[in-house]
PDB file of N, CA and C in Angstrom:
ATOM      1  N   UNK N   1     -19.034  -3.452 -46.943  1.00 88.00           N
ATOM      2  CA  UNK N   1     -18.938  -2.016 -47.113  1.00 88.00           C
ATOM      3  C   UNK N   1     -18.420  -1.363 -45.829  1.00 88.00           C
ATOM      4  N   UNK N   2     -18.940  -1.723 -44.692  1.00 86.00           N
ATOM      5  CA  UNK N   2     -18.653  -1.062 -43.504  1.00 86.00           C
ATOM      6  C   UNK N   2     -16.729  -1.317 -43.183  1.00 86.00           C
ATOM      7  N   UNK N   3     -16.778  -2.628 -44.071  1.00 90.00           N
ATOM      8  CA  UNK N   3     -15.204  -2.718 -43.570  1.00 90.00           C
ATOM      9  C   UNK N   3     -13.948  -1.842 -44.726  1.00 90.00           C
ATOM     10  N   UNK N   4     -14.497  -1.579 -45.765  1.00 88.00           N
ATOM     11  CA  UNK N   4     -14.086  -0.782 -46.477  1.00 88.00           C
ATOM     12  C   UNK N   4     -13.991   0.286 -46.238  1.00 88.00           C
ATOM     13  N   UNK N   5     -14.847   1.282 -45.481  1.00 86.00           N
ATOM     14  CA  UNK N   5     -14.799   2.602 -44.972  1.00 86.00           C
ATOM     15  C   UNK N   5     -14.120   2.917 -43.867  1.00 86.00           C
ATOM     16  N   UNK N   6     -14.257   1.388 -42.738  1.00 84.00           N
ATOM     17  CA  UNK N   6     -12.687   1.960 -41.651  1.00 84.00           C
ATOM     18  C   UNK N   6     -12.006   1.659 -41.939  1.00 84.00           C
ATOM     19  N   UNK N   7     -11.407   0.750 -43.657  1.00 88.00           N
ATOM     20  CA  UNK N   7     -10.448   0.470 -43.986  1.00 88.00           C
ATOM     21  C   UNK N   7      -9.789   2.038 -44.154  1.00 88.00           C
ATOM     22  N   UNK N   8     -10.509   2.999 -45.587  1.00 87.00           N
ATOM     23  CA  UNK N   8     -10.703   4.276 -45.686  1.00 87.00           C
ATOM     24  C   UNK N   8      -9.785   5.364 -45.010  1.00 87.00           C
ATOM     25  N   UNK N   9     -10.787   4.887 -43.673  1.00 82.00           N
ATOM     26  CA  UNK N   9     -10.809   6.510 -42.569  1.00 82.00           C
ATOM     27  C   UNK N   9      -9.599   5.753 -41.633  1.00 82.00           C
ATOM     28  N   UNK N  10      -9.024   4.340 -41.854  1.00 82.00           N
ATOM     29  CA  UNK N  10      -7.552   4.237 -41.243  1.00 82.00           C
ATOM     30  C   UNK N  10      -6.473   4.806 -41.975  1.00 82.00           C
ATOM     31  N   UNK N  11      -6.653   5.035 -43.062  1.00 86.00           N
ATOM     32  CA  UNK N  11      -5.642   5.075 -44.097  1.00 86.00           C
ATOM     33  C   UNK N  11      -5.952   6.913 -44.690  1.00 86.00           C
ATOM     34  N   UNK N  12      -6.980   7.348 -44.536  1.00 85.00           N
ATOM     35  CA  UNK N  12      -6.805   8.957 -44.413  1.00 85.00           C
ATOM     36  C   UNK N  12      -5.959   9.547 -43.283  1.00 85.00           C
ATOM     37  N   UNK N  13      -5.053  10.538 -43.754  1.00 85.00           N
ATOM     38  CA  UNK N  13      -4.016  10.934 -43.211  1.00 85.00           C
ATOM     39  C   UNK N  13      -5.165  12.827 -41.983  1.00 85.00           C
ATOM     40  N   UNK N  14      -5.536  13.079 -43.042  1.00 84.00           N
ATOM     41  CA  UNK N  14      -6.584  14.216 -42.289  1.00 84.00           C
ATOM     42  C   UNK N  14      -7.525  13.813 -41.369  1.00 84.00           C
ATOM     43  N   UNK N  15      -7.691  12.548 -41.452  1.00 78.00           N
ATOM     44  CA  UNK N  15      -9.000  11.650 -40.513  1.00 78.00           C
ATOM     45  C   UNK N  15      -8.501  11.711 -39.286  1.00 78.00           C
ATOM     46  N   UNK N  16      -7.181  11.027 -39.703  1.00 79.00           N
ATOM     47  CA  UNK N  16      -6.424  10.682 -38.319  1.00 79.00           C
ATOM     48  C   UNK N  16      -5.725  11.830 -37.631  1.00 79.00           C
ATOM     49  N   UNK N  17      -5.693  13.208 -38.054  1.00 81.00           N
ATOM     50  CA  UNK N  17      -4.913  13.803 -37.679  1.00 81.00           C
ATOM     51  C   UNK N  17      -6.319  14.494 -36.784  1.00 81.00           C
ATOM     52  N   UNK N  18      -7.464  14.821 -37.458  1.00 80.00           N
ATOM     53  CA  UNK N  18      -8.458  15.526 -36.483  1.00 80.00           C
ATOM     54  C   UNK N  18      -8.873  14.433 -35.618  1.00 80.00           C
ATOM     55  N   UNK N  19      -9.442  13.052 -35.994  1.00 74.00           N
ATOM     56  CA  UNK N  19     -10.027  12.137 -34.850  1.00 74.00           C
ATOM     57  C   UNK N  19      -8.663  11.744 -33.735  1.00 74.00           C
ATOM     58  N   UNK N  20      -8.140  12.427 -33.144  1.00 73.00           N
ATOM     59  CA  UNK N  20      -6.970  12.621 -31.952  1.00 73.00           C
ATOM     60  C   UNK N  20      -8.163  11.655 -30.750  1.00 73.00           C
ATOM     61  N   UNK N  21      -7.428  10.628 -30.078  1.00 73.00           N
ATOM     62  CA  UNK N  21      -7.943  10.404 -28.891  1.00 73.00           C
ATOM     63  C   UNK N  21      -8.330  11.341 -28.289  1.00 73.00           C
ATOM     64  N   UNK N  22      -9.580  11.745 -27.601  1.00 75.00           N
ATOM     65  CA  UNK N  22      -9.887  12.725 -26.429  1.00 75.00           C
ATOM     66  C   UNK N  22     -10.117  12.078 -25.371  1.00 75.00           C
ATOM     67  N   UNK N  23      -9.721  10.888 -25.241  1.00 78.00           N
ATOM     68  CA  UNK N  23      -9.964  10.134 -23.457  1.00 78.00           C
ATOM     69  C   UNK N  23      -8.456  10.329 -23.011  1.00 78.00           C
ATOM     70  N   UNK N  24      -8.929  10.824 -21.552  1.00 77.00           N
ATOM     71  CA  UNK N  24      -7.868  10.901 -20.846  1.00 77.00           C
ATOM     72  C   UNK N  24      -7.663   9.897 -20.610  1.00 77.00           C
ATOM     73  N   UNK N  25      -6.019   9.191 -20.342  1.00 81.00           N
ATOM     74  CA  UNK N  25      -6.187   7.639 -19.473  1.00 81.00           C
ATOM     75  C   UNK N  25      -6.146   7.854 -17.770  1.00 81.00           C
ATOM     76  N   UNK N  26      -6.931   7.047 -17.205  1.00 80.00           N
ATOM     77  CA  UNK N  26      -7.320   7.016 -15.782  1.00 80.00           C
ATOM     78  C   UNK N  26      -6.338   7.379 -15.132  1.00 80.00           C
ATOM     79  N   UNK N  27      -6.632   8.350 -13.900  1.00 84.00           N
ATOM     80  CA  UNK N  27      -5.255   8.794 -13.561  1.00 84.00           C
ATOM     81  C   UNK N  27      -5.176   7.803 -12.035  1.00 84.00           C
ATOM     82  N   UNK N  28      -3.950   7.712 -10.949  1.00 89.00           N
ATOM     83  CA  UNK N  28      -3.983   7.029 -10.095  1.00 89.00           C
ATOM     84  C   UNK N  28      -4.829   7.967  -8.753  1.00 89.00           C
ATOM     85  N   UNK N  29      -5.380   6.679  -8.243  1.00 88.00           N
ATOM     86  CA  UNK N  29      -6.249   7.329  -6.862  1.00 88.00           C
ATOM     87  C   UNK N  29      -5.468   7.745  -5.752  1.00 88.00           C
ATOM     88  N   UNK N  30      -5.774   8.625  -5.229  1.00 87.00           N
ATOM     89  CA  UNK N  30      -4.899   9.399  -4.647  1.00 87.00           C
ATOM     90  C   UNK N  30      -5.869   9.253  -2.926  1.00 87.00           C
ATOM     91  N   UNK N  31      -5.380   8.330  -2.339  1.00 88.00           N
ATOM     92  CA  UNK N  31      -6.517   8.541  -0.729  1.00 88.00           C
ATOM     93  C   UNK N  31      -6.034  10.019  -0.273  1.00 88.00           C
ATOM     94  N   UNK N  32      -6.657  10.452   0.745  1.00 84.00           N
ATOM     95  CA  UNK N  32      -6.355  11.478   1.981  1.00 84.00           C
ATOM     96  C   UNK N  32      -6.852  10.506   3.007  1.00 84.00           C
ATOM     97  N   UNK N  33      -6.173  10.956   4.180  1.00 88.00           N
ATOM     98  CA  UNK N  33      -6.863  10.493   5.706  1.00 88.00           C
ATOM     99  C   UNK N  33      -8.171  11.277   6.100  1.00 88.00           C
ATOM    100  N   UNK N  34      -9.131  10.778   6.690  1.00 90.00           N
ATOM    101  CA  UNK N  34     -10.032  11.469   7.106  1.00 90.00           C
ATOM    102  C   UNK N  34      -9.850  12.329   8.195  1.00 90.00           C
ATOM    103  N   UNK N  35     -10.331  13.467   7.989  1.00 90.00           N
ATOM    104  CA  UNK N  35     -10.048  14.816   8.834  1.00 90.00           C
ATOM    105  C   UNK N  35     -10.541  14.382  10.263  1.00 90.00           C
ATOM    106  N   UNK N  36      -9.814  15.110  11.029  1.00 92.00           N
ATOM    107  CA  UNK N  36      -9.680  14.902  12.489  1.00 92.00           C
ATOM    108  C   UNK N  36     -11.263  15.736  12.826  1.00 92.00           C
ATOM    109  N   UNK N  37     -11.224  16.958  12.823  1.00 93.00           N
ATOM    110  CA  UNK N  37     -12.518  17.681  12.790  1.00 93.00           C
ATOM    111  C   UNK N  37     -12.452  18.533  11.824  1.00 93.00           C
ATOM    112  N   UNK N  38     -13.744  19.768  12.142  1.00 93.00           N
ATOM    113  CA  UNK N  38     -14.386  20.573  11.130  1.00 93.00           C
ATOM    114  C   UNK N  38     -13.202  21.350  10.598  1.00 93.00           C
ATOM    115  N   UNK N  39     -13.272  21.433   9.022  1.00 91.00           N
ATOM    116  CA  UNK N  39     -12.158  22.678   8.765  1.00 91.00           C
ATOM    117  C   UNK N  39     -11.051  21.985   8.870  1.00 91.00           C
ATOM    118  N   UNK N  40     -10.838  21.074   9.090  1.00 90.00           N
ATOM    119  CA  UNK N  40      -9.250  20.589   8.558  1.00 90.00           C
ATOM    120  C   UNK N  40      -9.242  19.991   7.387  1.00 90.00           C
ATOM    121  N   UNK N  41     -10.090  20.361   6.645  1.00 88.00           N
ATOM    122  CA  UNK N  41     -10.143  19.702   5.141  1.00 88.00           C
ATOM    123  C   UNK N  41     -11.163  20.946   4.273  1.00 88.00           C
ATOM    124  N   UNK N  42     -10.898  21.590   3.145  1.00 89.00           N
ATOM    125  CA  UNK N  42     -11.810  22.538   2.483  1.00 89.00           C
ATOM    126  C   UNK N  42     -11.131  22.330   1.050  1.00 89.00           C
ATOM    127  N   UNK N  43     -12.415  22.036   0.783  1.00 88.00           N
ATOM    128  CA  UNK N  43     -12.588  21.992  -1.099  1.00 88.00           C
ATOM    129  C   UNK N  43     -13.186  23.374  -1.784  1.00 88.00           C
ATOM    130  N   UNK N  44     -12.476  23.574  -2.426  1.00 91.00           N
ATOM    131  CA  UNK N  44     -12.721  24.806  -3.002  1.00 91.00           C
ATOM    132  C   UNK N  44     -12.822  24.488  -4.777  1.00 91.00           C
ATOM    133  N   UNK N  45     -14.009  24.970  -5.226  1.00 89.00           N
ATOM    134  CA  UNK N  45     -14.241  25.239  -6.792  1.00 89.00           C
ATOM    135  C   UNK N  45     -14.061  26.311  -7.562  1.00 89.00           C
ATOM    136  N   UNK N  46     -13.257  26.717  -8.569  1.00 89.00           N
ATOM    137  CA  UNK N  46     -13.588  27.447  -9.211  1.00 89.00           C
ATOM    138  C   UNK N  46     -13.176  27.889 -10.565  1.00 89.00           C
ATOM    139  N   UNK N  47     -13.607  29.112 -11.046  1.00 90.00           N
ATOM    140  CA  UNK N  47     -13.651  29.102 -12.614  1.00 90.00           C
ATOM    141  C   UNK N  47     -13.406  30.391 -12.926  1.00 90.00           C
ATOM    142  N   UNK N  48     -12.797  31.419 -13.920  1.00 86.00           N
ATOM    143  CA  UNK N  48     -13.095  32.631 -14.489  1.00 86.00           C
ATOM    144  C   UNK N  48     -11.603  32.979 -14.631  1.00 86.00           C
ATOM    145  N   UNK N  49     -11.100  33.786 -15.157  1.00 88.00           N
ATOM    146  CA  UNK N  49     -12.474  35.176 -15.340  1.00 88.00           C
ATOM    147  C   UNK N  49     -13.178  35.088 -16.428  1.00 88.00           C
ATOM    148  N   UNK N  50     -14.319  36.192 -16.213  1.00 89.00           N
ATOM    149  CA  UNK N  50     -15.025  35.829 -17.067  1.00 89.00           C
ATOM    150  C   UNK N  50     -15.586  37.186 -17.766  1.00 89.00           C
ATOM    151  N   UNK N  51     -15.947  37.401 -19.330  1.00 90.00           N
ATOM    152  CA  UNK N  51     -15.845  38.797 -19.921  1.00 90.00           C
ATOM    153  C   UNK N  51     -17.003  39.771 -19.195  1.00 90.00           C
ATOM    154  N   UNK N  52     -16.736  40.859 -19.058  1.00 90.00           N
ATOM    155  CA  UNK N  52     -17.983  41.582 -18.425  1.00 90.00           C
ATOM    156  C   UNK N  52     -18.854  41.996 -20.037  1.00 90.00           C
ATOM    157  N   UNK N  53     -20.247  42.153 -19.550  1.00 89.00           N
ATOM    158  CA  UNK N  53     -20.861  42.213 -20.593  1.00 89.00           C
ATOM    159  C   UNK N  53     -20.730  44.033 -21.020  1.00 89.00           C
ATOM    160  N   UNK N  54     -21.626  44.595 -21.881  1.00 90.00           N
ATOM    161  CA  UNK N  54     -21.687  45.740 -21.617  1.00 90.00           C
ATOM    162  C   UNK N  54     -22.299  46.599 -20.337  1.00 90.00           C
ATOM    163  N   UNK N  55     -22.817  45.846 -19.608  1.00 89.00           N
ATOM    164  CA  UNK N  55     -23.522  46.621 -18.317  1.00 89.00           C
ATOM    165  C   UNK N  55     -22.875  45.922 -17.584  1.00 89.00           C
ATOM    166  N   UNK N  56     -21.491  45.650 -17.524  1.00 83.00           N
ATOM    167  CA  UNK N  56     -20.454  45.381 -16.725  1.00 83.00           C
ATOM    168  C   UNK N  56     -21.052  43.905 -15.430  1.00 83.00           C
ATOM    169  N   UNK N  57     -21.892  43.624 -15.634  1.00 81.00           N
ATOM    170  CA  UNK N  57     -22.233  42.351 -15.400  1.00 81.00           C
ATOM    171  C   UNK N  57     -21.190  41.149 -15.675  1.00 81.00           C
TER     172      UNK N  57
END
C-alpha cells in the first residue's frame, strides 16, 4: 500500500506542483581574514519595516 500511494503522489500533477523542493542547496564557504583589531570587522542584523499598529507602535 505504502508503495502505491508514492506511486500516486509521483504521478499527481497538483502534488508535484505544490510539494516544490524548499531546501536550499549548500551554498560555497566563503573565509574572511581575521581582523587586525577592534572595528575592522562589524556585523550588522536586520529586518523591517514593520506595520505600525494603531497607537503607532
Amino acid at each position: 500500500m505504502k508503495q502505491s500511494i508514492a506511486q500516486f503522489i509521483k504521478s499527481c500533477l497538483p502534488c508535484q506542483q505544490y510539494n516544490v523542493s524548499r531546501l536550499k542547496k549548500p551554498g560555497l564557504l566563503c573565509p574572511i581574514e581575521t581582523p587586525a583589531g577592534p572595528f575592522q570587522l562589524i556585523g550588522i542584523d536586520y529586518c523591517g519595516p514593520f506595520k505600525r499598529t494603531p497607537r503607532e507602535n
